[in-house]
mmCIF file of C-alpha atoms and ligand atoms in Angstrom:
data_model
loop_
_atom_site.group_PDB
_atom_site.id
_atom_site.type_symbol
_atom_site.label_atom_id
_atom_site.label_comp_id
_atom_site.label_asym_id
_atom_site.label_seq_id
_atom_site.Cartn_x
_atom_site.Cartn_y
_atom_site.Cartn_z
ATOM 1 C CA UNK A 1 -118.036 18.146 -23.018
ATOM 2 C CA UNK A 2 -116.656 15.559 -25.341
ATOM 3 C CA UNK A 3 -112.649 15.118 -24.182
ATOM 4 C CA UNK A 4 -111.312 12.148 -25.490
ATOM 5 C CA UNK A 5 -108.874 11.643 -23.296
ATOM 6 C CA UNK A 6 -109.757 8.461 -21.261
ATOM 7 C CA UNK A 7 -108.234 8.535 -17.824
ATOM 8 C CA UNK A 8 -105.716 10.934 -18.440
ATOM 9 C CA UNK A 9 -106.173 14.050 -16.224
ATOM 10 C CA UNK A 10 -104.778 17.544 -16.805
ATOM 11 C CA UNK A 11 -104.440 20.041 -13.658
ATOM 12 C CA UNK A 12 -103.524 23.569 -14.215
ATOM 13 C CA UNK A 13 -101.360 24.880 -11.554
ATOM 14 C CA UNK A 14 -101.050 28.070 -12.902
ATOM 15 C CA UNK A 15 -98.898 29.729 -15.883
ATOM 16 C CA UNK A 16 -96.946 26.598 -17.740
ATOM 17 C CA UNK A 17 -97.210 24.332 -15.357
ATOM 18 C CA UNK A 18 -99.310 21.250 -15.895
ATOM 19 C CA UNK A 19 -100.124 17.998 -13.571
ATOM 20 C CA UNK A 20 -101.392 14.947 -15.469
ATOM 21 C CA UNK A 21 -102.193 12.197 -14.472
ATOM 22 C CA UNK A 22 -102.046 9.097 -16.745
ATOM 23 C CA UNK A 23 -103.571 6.066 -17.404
ATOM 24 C CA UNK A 24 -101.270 3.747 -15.793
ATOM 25 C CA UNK A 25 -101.470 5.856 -12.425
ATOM 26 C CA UNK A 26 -98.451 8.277 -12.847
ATOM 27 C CA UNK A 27 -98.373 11.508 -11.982
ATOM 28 C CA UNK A 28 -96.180 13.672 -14.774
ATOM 29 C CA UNK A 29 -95.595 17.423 -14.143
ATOM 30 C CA UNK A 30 -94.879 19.830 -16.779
ATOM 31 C CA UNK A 31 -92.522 22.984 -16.636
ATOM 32 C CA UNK A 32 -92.823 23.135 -12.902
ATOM 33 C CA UNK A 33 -92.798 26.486 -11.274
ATOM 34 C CA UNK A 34 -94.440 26.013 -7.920
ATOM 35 C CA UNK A 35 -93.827 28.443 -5.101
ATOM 36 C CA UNK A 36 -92.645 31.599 -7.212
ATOM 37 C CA UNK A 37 -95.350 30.929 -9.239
ATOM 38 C CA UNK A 38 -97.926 33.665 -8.613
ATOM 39 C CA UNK A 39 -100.928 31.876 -9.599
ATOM 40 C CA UNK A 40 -99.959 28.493 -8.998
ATOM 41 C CA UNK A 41 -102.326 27.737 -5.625
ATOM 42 C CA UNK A 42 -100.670 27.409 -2.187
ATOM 43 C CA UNK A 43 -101.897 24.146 -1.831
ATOM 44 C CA UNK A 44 -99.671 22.408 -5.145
ATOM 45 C CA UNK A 45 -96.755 24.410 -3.553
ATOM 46 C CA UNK A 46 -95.857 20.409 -2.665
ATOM 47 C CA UNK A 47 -97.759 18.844 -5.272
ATOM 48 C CA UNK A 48 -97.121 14.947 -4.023
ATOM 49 C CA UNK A 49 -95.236 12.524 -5.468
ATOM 50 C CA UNK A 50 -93.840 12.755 -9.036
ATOM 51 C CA UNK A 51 -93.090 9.838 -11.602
ATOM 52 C CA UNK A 52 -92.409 12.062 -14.227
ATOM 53 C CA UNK A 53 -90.832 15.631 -15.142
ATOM 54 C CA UNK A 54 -90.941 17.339 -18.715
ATOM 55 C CA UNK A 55 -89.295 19.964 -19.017
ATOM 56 C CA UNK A 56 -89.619 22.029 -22.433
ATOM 57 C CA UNK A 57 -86.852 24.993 -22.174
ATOM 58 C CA UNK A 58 -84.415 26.163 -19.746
ATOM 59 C CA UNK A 59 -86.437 29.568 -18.845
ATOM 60 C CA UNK A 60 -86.473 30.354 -15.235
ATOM 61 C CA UNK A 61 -90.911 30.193 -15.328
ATOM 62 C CA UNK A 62 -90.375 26.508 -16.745
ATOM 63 C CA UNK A 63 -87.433 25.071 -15.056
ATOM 64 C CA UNK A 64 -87.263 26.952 -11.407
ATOM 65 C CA UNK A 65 -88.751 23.834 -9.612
ATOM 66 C CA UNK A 66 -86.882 20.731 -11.799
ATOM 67 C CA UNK A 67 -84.130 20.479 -9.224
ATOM 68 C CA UNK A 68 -85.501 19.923 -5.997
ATOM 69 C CA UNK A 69 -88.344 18.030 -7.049
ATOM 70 C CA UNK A 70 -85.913 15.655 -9.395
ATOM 71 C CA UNK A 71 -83.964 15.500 -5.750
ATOM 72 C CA UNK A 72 -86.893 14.633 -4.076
ATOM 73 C CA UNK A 73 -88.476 12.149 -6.081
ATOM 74 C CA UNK A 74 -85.767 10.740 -7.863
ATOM 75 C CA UNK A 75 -87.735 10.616 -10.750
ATOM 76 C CA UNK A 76 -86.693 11.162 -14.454
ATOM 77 C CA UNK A 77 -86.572 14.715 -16.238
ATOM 78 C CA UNK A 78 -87.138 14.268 -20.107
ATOM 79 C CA UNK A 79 -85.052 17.466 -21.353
ATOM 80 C CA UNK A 80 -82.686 18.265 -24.192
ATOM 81 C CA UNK A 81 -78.972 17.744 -23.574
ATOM 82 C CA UNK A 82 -77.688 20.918 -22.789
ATOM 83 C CA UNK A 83 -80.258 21.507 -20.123
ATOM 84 C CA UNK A 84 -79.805 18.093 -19.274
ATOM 85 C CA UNK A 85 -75.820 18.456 -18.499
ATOM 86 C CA UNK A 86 -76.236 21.702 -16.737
ATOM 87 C CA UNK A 87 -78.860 19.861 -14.093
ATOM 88 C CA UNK A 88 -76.552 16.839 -13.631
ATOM 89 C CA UNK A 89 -74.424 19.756 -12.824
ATOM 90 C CA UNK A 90 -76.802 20.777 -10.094
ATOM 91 C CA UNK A 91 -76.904 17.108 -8.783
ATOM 92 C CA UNK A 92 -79.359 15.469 -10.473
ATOM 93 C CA UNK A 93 -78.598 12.265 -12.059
ATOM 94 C CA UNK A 94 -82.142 10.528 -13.474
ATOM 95 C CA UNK A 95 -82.350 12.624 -17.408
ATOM 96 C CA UNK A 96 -83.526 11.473 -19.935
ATOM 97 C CA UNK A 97 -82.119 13.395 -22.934
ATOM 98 C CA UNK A 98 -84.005 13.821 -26.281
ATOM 99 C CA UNK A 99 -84.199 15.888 -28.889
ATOM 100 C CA UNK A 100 -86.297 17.169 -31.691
ATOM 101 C CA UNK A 101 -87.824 14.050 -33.514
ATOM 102 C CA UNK A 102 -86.961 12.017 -30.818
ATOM 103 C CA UNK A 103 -88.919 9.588 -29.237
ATOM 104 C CA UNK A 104 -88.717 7.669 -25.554
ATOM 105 C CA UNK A 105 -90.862 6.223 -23.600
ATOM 106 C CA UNK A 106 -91.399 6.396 -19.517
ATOM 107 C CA UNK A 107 -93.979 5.991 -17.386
ATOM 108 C CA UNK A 108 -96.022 3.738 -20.133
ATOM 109 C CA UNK A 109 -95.899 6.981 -22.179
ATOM 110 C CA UNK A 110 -94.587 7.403 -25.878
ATOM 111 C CA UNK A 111 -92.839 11.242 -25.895
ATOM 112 C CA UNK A 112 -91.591 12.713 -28.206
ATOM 113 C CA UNK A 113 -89.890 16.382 -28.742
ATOM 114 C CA UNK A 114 -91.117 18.306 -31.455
ATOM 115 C CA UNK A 115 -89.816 22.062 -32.572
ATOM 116 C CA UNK A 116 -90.789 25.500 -31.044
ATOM 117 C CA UNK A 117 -89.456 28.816 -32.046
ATOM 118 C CA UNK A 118 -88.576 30.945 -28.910
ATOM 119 C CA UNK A 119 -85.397 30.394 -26.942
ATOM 120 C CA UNK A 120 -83.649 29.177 -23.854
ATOM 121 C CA UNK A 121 -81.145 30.406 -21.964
ATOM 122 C CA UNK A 122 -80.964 29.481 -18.375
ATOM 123 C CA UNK A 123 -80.315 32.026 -15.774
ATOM 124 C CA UNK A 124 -77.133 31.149 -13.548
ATOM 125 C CA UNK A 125 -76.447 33.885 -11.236
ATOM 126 C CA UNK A 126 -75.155 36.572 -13.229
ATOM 127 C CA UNK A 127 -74.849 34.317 -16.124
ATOM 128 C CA UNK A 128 -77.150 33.010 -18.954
ATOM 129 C CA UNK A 129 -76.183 29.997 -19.693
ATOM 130 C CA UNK A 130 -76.653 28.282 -23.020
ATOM 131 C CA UNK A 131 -80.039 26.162 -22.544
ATOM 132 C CA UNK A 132 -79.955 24.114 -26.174
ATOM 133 C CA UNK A 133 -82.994 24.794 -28.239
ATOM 134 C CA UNK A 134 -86.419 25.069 -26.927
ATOM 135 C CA UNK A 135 -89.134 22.527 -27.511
ATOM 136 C CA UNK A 136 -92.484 21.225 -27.178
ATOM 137 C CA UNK A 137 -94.012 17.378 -26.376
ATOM 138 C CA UNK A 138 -95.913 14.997 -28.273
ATOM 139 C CA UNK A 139 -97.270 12.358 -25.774
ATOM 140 C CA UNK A 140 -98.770 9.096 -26.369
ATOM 141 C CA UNK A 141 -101.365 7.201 -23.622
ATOM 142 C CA UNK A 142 -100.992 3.288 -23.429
ATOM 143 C CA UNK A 143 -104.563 4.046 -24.451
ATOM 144 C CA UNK A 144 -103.632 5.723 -27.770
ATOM 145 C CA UNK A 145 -104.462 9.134 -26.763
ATOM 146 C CA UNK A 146 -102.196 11.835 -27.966
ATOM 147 C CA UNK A 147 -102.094 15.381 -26.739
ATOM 148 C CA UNK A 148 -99.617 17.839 -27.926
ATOM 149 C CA UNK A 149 -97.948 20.414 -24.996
ATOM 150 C CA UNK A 150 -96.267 23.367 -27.651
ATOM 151 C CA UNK A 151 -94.169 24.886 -24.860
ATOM 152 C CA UNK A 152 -93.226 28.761 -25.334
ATOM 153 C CA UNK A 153 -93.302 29.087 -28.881
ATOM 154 C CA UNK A 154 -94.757 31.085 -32.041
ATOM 155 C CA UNK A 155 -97.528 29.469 -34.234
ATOM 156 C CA UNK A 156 -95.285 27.553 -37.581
ATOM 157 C CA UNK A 157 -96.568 26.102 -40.336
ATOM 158 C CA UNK A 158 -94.949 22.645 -39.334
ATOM 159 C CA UNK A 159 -98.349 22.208 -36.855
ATOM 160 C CA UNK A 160 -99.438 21.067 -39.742
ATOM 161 C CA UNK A 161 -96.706 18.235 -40.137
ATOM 162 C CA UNK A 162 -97.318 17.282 -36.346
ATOM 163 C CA UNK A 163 -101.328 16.698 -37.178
ATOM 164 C CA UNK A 164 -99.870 14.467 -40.408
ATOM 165 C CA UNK A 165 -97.540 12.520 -38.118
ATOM 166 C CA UNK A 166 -99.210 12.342 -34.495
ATOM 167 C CA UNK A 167 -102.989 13.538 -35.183
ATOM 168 C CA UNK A 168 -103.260 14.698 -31.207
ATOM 169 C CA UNK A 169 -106.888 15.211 -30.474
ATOM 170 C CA UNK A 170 -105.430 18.142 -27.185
ATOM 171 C CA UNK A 171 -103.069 20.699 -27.176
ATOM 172 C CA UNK A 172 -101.614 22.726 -24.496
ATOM 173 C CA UNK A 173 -101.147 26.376 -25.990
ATOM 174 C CA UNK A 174 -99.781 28.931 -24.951
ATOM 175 C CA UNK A 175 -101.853 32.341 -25.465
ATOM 176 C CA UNK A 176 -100.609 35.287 -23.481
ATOM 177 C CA UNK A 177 -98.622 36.987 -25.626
ATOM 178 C CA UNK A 178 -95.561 39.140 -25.628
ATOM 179 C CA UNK A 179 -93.012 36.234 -24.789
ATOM 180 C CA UNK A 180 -94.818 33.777 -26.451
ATOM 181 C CA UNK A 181 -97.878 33.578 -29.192
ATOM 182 C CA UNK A 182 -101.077 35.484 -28.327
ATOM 183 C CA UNK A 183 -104.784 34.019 -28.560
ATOM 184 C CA UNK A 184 -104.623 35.272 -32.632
ATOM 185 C CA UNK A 185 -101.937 33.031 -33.723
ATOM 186 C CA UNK A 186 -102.762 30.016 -30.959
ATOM 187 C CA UNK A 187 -106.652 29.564 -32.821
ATOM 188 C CA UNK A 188 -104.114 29.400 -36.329
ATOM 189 C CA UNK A 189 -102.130 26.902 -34.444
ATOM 190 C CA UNK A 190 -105.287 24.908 -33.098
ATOM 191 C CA UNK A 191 -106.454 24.980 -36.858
ATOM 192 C CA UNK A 192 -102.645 23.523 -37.906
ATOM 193 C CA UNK A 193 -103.491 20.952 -35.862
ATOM 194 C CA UNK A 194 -106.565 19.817 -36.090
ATOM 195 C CA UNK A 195 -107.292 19.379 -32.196
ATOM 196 C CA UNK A 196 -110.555 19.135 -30.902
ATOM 197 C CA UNK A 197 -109.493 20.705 -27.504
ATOM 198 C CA UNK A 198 -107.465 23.353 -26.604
ATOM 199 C CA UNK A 199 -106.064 24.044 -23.162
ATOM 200 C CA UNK A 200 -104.250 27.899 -23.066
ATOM 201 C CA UNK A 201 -101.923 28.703 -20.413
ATOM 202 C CA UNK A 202 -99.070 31.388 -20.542
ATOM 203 C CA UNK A 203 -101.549 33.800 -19.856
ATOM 204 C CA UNK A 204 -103.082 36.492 -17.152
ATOM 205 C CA UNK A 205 -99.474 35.502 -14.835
ATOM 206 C CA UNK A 206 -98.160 38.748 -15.053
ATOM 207 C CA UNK A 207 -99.389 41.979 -16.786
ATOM 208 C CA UNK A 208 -97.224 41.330 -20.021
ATOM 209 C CA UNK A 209 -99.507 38.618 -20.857
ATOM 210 C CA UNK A 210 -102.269 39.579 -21.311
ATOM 211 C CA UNK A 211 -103.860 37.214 -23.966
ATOM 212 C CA UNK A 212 -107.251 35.743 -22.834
ATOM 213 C CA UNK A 213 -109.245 33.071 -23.434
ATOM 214 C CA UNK A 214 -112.023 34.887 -24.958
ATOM 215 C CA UNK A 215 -109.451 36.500 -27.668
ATOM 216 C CA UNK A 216 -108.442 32.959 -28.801
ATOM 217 C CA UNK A 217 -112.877 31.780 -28.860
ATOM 218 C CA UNK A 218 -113.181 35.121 -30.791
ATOM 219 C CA UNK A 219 -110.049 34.616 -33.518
ATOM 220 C CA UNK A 220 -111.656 31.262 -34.095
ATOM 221 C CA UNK A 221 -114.851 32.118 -35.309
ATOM 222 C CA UNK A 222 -116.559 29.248 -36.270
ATOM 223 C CA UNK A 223 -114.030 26.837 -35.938
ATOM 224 C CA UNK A 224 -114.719 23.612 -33.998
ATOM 225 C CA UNK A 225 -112.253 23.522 -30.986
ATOM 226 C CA UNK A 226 -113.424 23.688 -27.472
ATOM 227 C CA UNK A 227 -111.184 26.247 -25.277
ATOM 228 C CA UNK A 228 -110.882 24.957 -21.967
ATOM 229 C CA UNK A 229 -109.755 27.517 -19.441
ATOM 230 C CA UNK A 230 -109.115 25.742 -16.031
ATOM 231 C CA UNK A 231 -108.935 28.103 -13.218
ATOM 232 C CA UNK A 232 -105.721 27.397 -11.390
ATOM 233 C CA UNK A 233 -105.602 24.083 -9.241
ATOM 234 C CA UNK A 234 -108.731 23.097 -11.573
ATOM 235 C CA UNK A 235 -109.010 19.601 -13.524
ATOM 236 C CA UNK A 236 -109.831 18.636 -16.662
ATOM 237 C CA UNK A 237 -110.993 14.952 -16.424
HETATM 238 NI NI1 NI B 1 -89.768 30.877 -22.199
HETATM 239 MN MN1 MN B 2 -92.201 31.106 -20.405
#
């Protein structure tokens, strides 16, 4: 298949959670939820060593696993500031805070946050705490390859704006449904931005979401974007 992302590996490990590897040699996770995760496979219950954590919302499914693997590894968390304060309160002390339009760069990687309409309140105990706004990633290779990650959101017309600004040639979608957009309105979104490959996730974790793969080739049609539905603890390289 043509994927034009040179040396940059993607590993599903099940619902939102995402390993890449980059370039340079680091090893980024995305939204990790690990051992409660019920697809994510036994054997990325420790998935190694970590440069590298984005983390797009405060939801329990994308931030269960941020504090002992930021305790573990030591390693940055690129978040937005509210989330960010309430894990220094947990004891971690390596965030990187950014928010929408923002961009940093770690790990030889340009990232910046972009919108996404959903929410993101963390659960505290009894509490839901007040998570700051929910977001997704636009990330930059040293090798000028740019993949988009939307996080939990709707489709929204800005896509469009991100294509203008960042043309990413990969996004991460999500496609399940019911908490987030289903396959209809993700083959919209791969058509706001212009992306030649589409990787869902969000999907098939729990009965609720129940979007599939086939849904989003079907709304599609004709359209030229190559779905690429990893099985859990499968690679795209
Ligand atoms: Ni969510
Ligand atoms: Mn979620």
């Amino acid at each position: 298949m043509s994927y034009l992302g040179k040396d940059t590996t993607f590993t599903w490990l099940g619902h939102a959670t995402f390993l890449i590897g980059t370039p340079s040699g680091h090893k980024v996770i995305v939204d990790p939820w690990l051992e409660g995760n019920p697809k994510c496979p036994k054997e990325y219950h420790d998935p190694g060593s970590i440069d590298l954590i984005l983390l797009t919302h405060g939801h329990s499914d994308h931030i269960a696993d941020v504090v002992p693997l930021g305790k573990k590894h030591g390693c940055p968390v690129v978040t937005n500031p509210e989330i960010a304060h309430w894990l220094r309160k947990q004891g971690l002390e390596n965030l990187i805070e950014l928010n929408k339009g923002g961009t940093v760069e770690a790990c030889s990687l340009q990232i910046t946050m972009t919108n996404a309409h959903h929410s993101s309140g963390i659960t505290d105990g009894d509490n839901i705490v007040y998570g700051g706004e929910p977001a997704g990633f636009i990330v930059e290779t040293e090798n000028e390859f740019r993949f988009y990650i939307a996080g939990d959101t709707c489709v929204f017309g800005d896509m469009a704006l991100l294509r203008e600004l960042h043309n990413p040639s990969l996004a991460i979608l999500p496609i399940g449904d019911t908490y987030t957009m289903g396959p209809r309105e993700a083959a919209k979104a791969a058509n706001l931005l212009g992306v030649q490959v589409v990787i869902p996730c969000h999907y098939g974790t729990f009965p609720a979401l129940h979007g599939t793969p086939e849904q989003m080739r079907d709304a599609l049609g004709r359209l030229q974007v190559q779905v690429v539905d990893l099985e859990p603890g499968q690679t795209l390289e």
